[in-house]
XYZ file of C-alpha atoms in Angstrom:
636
model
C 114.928 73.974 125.867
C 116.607 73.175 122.709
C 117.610 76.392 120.526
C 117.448 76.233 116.485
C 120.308 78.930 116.360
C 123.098 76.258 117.439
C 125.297 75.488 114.694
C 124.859 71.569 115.062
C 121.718 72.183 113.683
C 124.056 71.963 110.498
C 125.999 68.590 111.590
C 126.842 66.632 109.011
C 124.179 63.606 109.855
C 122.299 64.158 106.411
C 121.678 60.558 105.441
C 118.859 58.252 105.660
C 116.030 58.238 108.200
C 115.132 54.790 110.245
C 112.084 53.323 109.312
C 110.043 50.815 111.061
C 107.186 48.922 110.064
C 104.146 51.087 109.943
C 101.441 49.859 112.634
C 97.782 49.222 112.395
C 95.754 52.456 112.870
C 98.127 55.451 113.668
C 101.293 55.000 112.278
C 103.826 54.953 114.881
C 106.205 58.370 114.358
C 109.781 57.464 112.891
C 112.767 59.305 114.504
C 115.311 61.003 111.584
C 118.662 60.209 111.246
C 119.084 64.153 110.687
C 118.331 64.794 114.332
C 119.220 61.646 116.031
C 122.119 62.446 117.417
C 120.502 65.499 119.490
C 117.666 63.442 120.685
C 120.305 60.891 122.082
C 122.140 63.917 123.471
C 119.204 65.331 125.437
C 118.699 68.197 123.437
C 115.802 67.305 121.357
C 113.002 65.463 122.700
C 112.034 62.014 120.483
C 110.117 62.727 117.750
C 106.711 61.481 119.529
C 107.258 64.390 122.007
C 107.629 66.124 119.298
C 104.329 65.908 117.304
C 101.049 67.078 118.019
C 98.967 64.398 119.391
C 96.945 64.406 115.724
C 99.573 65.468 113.249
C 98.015 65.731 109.668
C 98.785 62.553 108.089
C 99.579 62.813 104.022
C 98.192 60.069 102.400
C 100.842 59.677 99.631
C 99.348 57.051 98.051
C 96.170 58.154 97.379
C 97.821 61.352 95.847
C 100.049 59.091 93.330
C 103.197 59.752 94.821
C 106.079 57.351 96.518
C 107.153 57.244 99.938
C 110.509 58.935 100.451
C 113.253 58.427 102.243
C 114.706 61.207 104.160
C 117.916 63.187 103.522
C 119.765 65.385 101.220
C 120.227 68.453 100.046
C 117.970 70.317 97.893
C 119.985 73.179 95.943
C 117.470 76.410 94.610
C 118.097 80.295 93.613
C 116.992 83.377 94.186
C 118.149 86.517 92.882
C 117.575 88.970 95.464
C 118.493 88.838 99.168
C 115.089 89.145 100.492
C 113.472 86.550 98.303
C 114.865 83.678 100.933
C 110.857 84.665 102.152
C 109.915 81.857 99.343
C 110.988 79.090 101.850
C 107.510 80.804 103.153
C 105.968 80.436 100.171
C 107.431 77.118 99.387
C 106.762 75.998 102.333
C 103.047 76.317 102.582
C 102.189 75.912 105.965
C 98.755 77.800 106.308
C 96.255 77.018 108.857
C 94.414 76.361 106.165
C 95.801 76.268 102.299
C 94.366 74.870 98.979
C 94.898 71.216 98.030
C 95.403 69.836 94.414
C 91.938 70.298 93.840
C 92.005 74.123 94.402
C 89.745 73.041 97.751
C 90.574 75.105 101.253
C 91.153 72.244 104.045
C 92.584 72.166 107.122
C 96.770 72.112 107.675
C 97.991 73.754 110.733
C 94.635 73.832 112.288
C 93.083 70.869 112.568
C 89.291 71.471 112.139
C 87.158 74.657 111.869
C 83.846 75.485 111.233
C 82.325 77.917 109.563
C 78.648 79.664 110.615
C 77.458 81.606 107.657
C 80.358 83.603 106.766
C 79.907 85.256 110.064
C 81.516 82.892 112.855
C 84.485 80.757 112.390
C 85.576 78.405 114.692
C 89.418 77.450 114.856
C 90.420 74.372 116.139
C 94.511 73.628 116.685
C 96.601 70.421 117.022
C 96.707 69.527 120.954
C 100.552 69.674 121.307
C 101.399 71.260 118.130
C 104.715 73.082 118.791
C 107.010 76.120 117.302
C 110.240 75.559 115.748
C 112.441 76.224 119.352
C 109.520 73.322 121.144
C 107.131 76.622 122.557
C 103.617 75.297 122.246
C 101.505 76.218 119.606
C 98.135 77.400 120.862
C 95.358 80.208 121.460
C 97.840 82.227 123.269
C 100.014 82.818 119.774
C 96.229 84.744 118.894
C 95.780 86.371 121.953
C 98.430 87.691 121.573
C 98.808 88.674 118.174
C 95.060 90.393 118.039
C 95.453 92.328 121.504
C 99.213 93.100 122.064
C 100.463 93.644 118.358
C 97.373 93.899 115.634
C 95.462 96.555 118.323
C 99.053 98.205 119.620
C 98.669 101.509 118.368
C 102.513 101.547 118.647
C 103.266 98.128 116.327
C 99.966 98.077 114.373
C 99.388 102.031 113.733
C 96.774 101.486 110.977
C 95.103 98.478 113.408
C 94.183 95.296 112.832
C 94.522 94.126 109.065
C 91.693 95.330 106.162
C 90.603 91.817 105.513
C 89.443 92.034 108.810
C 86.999 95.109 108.365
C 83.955 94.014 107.479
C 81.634 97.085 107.091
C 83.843 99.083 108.737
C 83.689 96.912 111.699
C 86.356 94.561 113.684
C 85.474 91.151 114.428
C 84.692 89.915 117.932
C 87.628 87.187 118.970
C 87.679 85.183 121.853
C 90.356 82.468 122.747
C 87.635 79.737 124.863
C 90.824 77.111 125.583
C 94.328 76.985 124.531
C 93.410 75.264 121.093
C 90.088 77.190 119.939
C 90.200 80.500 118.568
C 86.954 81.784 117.498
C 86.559 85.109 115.135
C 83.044 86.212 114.627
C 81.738 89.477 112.659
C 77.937 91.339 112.273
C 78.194 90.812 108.321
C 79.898 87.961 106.446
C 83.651 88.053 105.718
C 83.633 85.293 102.457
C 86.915 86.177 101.507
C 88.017 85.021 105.565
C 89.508 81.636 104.861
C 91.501 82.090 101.277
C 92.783 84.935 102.711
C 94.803 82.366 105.639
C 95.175 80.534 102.685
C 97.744 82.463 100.564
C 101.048 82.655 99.251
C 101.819 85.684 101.204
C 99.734 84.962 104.054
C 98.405 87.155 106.974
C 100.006 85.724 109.710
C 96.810 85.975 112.537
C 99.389 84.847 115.537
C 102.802 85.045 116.502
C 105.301 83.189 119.094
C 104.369 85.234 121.519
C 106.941 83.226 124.211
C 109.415 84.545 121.877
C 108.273 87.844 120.867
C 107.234 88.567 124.964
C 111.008 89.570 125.258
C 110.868 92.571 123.267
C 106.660 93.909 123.947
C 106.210 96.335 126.965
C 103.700 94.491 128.676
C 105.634 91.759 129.514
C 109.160 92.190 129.180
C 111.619 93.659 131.984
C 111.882 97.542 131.089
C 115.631 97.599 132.305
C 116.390 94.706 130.140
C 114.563 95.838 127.104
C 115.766 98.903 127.231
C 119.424 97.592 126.952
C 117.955 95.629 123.713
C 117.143 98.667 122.287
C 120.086 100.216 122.928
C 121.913 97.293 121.930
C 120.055 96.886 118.315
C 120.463 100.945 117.467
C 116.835 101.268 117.292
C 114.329 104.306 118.225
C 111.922 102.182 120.551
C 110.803 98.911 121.912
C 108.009 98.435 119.111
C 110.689 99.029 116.863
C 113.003 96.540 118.326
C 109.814 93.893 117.779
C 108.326 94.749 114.585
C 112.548 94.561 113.505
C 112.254 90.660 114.918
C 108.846 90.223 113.660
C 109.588 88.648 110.342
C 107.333 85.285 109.551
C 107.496 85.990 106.144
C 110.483 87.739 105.482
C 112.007 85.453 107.128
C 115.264 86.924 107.923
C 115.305 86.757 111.738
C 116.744 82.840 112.101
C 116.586 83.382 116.018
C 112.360 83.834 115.388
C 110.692 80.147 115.496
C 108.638 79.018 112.576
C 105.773 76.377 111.667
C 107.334 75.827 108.440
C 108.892 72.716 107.180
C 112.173 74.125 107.233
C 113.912 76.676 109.327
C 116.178 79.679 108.752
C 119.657 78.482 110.008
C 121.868 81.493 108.755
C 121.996 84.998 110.029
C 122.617 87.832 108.466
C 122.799 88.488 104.367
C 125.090 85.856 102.656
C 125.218 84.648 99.071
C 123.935 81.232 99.782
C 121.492 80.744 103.113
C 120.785 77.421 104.677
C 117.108 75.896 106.003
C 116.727 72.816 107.741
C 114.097 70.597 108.734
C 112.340 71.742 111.558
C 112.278 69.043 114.108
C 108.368 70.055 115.268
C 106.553 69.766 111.645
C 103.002 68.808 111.922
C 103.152 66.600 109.144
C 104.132 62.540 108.699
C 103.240 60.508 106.109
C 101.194 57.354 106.570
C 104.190 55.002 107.428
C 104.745 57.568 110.254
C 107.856 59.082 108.811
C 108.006 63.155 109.474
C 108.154 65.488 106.576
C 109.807 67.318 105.041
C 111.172 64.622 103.551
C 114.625 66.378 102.500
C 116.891 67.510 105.167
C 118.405 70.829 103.764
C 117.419 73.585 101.377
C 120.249 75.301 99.800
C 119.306 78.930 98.681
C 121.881 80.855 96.856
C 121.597 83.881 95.538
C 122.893 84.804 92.418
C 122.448 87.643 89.109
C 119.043 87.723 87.476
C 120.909 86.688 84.266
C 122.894 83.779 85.337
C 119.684 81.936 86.704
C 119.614 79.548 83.253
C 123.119 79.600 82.482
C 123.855 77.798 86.670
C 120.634 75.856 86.007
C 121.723 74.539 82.939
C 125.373 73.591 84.157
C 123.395 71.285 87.084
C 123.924 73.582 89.740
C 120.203 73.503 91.003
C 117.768 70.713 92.063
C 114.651 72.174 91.815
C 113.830 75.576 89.548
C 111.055 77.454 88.165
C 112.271 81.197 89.798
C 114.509 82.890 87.179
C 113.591 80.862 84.042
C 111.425 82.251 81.365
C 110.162 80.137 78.651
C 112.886 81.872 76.357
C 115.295 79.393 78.275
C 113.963 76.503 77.493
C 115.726 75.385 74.384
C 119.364 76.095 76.238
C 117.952 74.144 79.013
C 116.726 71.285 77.102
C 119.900 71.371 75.561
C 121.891 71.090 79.134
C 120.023 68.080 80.480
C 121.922 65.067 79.766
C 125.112 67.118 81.145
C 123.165 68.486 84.318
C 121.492 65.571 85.169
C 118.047 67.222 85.060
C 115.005 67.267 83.393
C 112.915 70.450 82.182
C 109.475 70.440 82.728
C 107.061 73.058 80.800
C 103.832 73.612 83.808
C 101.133 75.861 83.201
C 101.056 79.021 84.118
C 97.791 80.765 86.167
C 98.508 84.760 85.897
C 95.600 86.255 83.663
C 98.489 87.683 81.536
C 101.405 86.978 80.814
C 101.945 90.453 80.043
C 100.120 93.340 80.333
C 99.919 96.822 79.856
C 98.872 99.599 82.257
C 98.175 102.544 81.082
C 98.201 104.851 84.439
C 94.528 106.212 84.864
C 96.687 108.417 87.995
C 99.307 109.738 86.305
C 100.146 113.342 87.171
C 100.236 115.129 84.119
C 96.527 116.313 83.364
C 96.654 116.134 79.510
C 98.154 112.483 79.200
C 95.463 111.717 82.136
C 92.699 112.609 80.373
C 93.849 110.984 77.245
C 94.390 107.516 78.795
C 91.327 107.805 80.489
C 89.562 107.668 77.259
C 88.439 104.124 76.683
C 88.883 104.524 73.124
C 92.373 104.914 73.113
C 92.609 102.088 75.342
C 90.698 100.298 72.780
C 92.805 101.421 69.704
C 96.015 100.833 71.708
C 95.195 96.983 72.443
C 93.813 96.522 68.860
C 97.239 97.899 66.975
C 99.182 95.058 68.821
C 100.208 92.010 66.829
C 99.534 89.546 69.493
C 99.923 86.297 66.564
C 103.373 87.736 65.843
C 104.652 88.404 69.276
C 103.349 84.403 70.075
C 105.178 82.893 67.053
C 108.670 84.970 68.075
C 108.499 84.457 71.534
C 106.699 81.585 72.571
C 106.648 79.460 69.334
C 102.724 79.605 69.123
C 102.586 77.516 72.548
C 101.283 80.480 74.522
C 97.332 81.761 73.884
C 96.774 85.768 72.239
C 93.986 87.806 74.037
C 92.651 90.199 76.354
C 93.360 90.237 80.066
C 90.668 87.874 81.476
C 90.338 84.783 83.662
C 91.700 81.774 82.213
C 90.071 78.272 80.970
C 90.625 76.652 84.244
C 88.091 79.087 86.300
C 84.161 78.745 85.993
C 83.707 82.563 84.785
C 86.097 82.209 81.738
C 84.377 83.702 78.878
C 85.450 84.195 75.433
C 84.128 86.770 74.532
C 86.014 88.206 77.267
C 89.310 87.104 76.640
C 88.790 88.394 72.997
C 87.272 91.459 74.158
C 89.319 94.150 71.427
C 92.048 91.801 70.917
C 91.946 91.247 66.904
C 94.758 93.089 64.993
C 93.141 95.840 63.157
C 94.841 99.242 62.966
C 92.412 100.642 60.667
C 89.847 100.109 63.486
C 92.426 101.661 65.824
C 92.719 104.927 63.609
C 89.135 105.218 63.367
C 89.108 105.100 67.083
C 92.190 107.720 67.727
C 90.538 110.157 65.595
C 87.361 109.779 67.227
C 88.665 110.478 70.574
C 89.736 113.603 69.109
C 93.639 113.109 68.244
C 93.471 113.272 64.509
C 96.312 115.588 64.022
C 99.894 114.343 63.546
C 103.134 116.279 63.015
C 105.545 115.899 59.909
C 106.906 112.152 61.011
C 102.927 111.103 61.338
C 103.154 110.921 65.053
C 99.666 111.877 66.337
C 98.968 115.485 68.523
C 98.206 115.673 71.804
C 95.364 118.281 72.577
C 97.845 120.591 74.053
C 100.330 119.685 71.313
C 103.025 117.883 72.144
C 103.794 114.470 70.095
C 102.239 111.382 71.252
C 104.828 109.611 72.910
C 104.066 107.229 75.361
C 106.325 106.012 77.594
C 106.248 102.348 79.042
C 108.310 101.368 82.023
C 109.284 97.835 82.906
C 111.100 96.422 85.802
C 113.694 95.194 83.300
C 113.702 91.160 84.473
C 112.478 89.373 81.785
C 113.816 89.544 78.050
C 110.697 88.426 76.757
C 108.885 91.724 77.540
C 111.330 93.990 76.316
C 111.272 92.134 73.030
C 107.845 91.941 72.762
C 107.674 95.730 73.518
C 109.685 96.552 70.440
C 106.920 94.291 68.313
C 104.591 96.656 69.859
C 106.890 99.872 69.137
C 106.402 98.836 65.276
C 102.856 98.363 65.241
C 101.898 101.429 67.167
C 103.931 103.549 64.614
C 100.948 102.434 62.246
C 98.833 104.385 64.133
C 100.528 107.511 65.017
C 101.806 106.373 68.716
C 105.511 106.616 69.318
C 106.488 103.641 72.499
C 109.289 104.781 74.591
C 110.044 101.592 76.383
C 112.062 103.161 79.615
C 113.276 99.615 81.969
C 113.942 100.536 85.623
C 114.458 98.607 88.954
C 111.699 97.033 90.005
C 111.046 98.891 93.411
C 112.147 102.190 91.899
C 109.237 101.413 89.056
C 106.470 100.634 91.655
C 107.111 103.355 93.666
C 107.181 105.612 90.712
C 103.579 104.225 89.732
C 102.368 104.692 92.971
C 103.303 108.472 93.138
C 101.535 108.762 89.950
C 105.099 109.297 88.012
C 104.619 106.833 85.428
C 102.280 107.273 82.096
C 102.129 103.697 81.997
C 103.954 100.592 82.801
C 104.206 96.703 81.765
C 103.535 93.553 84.434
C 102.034 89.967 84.042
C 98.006 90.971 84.727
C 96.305 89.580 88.021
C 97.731 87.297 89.773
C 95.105 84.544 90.176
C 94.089 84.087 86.585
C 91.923 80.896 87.851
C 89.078 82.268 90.911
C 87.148 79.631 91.912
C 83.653 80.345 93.400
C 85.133 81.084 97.149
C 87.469 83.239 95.420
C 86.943 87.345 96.266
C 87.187 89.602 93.279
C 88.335 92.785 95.245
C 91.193 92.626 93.110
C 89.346 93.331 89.796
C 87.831 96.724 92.114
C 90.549 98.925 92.911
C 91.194 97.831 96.179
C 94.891 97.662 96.323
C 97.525 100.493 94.664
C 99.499 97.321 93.211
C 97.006 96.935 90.046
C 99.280 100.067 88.430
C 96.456 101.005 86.456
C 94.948 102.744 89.684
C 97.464 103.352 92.230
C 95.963 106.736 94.047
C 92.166 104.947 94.032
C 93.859 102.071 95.289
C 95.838 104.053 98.329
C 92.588 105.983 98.863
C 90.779 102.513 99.857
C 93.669 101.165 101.837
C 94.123 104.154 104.014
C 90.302 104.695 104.806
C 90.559 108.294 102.481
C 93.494 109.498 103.697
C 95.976 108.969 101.026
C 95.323 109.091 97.376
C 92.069 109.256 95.185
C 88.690 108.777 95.604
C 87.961 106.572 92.355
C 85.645 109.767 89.368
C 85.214 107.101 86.347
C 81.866 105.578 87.101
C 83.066 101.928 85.802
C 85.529 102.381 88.975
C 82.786 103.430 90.807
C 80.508 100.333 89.777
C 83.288 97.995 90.282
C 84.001 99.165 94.159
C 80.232 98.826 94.778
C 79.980 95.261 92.909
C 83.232 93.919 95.119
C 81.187 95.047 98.181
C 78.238 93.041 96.707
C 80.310 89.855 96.540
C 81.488 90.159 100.227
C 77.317 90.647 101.460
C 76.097 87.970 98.954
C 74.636 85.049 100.976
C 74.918 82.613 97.623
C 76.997 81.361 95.180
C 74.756 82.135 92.476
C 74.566 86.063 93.537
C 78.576 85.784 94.016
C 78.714 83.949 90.547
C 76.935 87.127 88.928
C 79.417 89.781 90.543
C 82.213 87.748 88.914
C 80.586 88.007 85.510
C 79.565 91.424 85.614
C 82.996 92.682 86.744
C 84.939 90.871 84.111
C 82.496 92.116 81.609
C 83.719 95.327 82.628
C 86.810 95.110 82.327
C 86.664 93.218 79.138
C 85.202 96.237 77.729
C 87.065 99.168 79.583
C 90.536 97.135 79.644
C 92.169 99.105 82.123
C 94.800 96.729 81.460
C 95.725 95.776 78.076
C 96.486 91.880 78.242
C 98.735 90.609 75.298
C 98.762 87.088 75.777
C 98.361 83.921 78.392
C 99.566 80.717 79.306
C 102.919 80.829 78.235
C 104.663 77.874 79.437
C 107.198 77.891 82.648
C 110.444 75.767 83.098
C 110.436 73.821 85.962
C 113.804 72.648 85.778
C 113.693 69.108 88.297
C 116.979 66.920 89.367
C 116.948 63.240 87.934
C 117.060 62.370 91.210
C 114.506 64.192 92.688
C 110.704 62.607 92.956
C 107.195 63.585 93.533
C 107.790 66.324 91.774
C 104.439 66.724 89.221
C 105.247 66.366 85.487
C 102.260 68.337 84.422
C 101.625 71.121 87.403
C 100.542 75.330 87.816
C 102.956 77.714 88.077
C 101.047 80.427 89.971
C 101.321 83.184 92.829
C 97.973 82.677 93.670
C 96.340 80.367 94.656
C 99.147 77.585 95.246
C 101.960 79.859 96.004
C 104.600 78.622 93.426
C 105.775 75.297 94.232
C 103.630 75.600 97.689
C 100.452 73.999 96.719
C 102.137 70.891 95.159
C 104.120 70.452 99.000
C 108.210 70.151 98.638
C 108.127 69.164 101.972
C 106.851 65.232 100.339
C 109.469 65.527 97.352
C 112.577 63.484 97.894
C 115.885 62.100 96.744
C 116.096 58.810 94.654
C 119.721 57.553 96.672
């Protein structure tokens, strides 16, 4: 069987593919040059072998994009070893994932059906392979729900929480080798986006590959030399070590992705290549991706524009702030690029979370007053911080959903967002913090100055300078900022212990729901919204870490995200949306500054299909994913 981790996989065949005429109905597959040789070798089975028997074919014409020719190159960055997992998220192969239109439909899988929230039906692609030519089939589930996701020693906590539906597991059964069926009591809406984003929850696993290293079916005297052999405690240490879809550090683990981890260990610049087994061909038959080999290198957070505008990427939107933009306007007849500005889809571009957690009692109380939430968003200067960092092209306001979803509102997205600091006094001193000391810094109730302390993850210039806007305006209303910038994981895990008064991140992620979309992220759900870590915890470990949620809005909002998951309608899932933004309009448990700041996209000359006018969001579309790399191509 042919093996990924041989270095030929790197041979120097990176030119042109062969293409034949296209014939009537299905197009008849085109072999790459990129592989050719191994094919004629006896290595690697033709591509028609190599294809499931329907592969999804990309109509690139009816999209407005040109058919490519395959080869090159692509150069990116990163600028942290484990970010080579955006290849994942680049990549975008989902079973199912969201087109242009923001619509889930079908990708790996090839059909599925869906019974009232309750049942869904998988359907795969008959011959649909892995990366190293296993098949692709109801096994990969099998054994993924019974051997790791209900292994008490891999999956501890059991199977994932979008699972659970009212406490209960869904029912799976595997009725051939290409249906996969998952059926609950109660609906699970949120079931399908959730296979559907950037950081997906990988439901199977090569389990020919991953066999080696499980109990059940591996030799015990041979396994036991692997764990000896990788200086690890256990077997289900040894696999969850290899286990790494979306890290995507383990190059020997196959993938469904358009492009394939061909570099071990950490190095400053890692190399993917097509994988030979993709599912998808474009409508002359040709097999994406179209280009041959992404580049990754990693390199400083602060040398991402200066090596983007010197030419030294082909495709870049990671590591640029709109701040850049002018030097990389600048750079473009030199680097033989063009810089796009795309729209961005977080709800903020930055926000403000004051920690409703946060250990010390007296500061805890204080921020838990919504009228010194209220008075702290009002005394910021959100025209002023627009005009010096974004040259008026990004939008003031609250933390709300943006234009492009059905529940924007706004009221909502004004929701205490006018500049009015005698509005904020009146508020300060009605919440009981009237007295100041001799520089006119306000009291605490126990005495000490009010000095509140912001920590950022210290990556992007624009917050810092838009913090020290904030610094001036706050001093109009008796509120000393201390802007303290930390490393990023240090800063999250200091929010999550409840170490951190308050701290400054974009706001959610998917500033554009749709109707499908769940709002358990406006509920709090998840510790990562660091206005609510320990409430968060306390829902993702069943009560056994953190907080129960005491603030009845917190309350409501828990109770309204389980009303959106029982809902049988749009219109009664329509109405949680509104209410829950209403609430946090009014309770702004995160104080939004502004939205829609333009991102760089900073795109080769040579490189097409690339969109001039595109979304630069996490979720949905993963980055780049949702606009598919693996149909952009070189010009020569």
């Amino acid at each position: 069987m042919f093996k990924t981790t041989r270095p030929l996989i790197l041979a120097a065949t990176l030119v042109a593919t062969l293409v034949l005429p296209a014939t009537a109905g299905t197009p008849a597959p085109q072999e790459s040059e990129f592989w050719q040789a191994e094919v004629s070798s006896g290595n690697l089975p033709p591509v028609a072998e190599r294809l499931p028997a329907e592969p999804l074919i990309v109509d690139l014409a009816a999209k407005g994009r040109e058919f490519g020719a395959p080869g090159g190159t692509l150069r990116t960055m990163v600028t942290r070893s484990k970010d080579i997992r955006q290849m994942v998220v680049y990549g975008y192969a989902r079973l199912v994932g969201f087109d242009e239109n923001y619509e889930i439909v079908p990708d790996l899988l090839e059909s599925y059906e869906n019974e009232g929230n309750r049942k869904f039906t998988l359907h795969l692609r008959y011959g649909h392979k892995w990366s190293d030519g296993s098949p692709f089939t109801s096994e990969d589930f099998r054994y993924w729900w019974e051997d790791v996701a209900n292994n008490e020693m891999l999956s501890p906590s059991g199977p994932p929480d979008f699972l659970i539906v009212e406490g209960k597991t869904p029912t799976v059964t595997f009725p051939d080798e290409t249906t996969i069926v998952f059926e609950w009591e109660d609906p699970n809406p949120d079931f399908l986006q959730s296979l559907a984003q950037a950081r997906p929850p990988f439901i199977y696993r090569p389990s020919e590959f991953l066999k080696q290293y499980h109990e059940k079916f591996a030799d015990a005297e041979d396994l036991a030399f692997q764990v000896e052999d990788a200086r690890v405690k256990s077997w289900a240490a040894l696999h969850n070590k290899l286990d790494n879809l979306y890290k995507f550090d383990n190059h020997e683990l196959p993938t469904l992705q358009p492009w394939l981890n061909a570099s071990s260990g950490k190095k400053i610049r890692h190399n993917f290549v097509r994988n030979p087994y993709y599912h998808r061909i474009d409508s002359n038959g040709v097999q994406l991706p179209y280009i041959d080999i992404v580049e990754m290198e990693i390199v400083a957070a602060g040398l991402v524009a200066a090596k983007t505008n010197a030419g030294e990427t082909d495709l870049q939107g990671r590591g640029l702030a709109f701040r850049d933009a002018s030097i990389l306007k600048k750079g473009e007849a030199g680097g033989d690029y063009k810089t796009l500005l795309w729209k961005t889809g977080v709800a903020s571009q930055i926000a403000i979370y004051p920690n409703l957690n946060y250990s010390d009692e007296v500061w805890r109380d204080v921020l838990r007053d919504v009228r010194v939430r209220r008075a702290l968003s009002l005394a910021i200067d959100r025209k002023t911080i627009n005009q010096a960092l974004y040259f008026k092209l990004a939008h003031p306001g609250a933390m709300s959903v943006l234009p492009a979803s059905p529940f924007y509102d706004e009221e909502n997205a004004k929701a205490w967002a006018q500049y009015d600091v005698e509005m904020a006094n009146a508020l300060l001193d009605e919440a009981g913090l009237a007295e100041r000391d001799k520089n006119g810094t306000r009291l605490l109730p126990d005495g000490r100055p009010m000095e509140l302390i912001i920590e950022t993850a210290g990556e992007r210039q624009e917050v810092e300078n838009a913090l020290q806007i904030v610094t001036d305006t706050w001093r109009e209303i008796g509120v000393d900022l201390i802007m303290r910038p930390l490393d990023r994981d240090i800063l999250r895990n200091r929010v999550f212990a409840g170490n951190t008064m308050a701290s400054v991140w974009f706001g959610w992620d998917d500033g554009i729901p749709q109707a499908h979309t769940s709002p358990a992220y406006l509920a709090p759900t998840d510790q990562v919204f660091l206005a609510w870590p320990k409430w968060g915890q306390f829902y993702q470990t069943g009560g056994d870490v953190g907080e129960a949620p005491d603030m009845p809005e917190a309350e409501r909002l828990m109770q309204l995200a389980h009303d959106w998951e029982v809902a049988t309608t749009d219109e009664e899932r329509s109405a949680v949306w509104s209410e829950m933004l209403n609430i946090h309009a009014d309770q702004l448990f995160a104080i939004g500054i502004l939205n829609g700041a333009p991102q760089p996209i900073v795109v080769s000359n040579r490189l097409r299909n690339v969109p001039e006018q595109g979304m630069w969001a996490w979720e949905p579309g993963a980055h780049f994913g949702i606009h598919r790399p693996d149909e952009f191509f070189f010009a020569d």
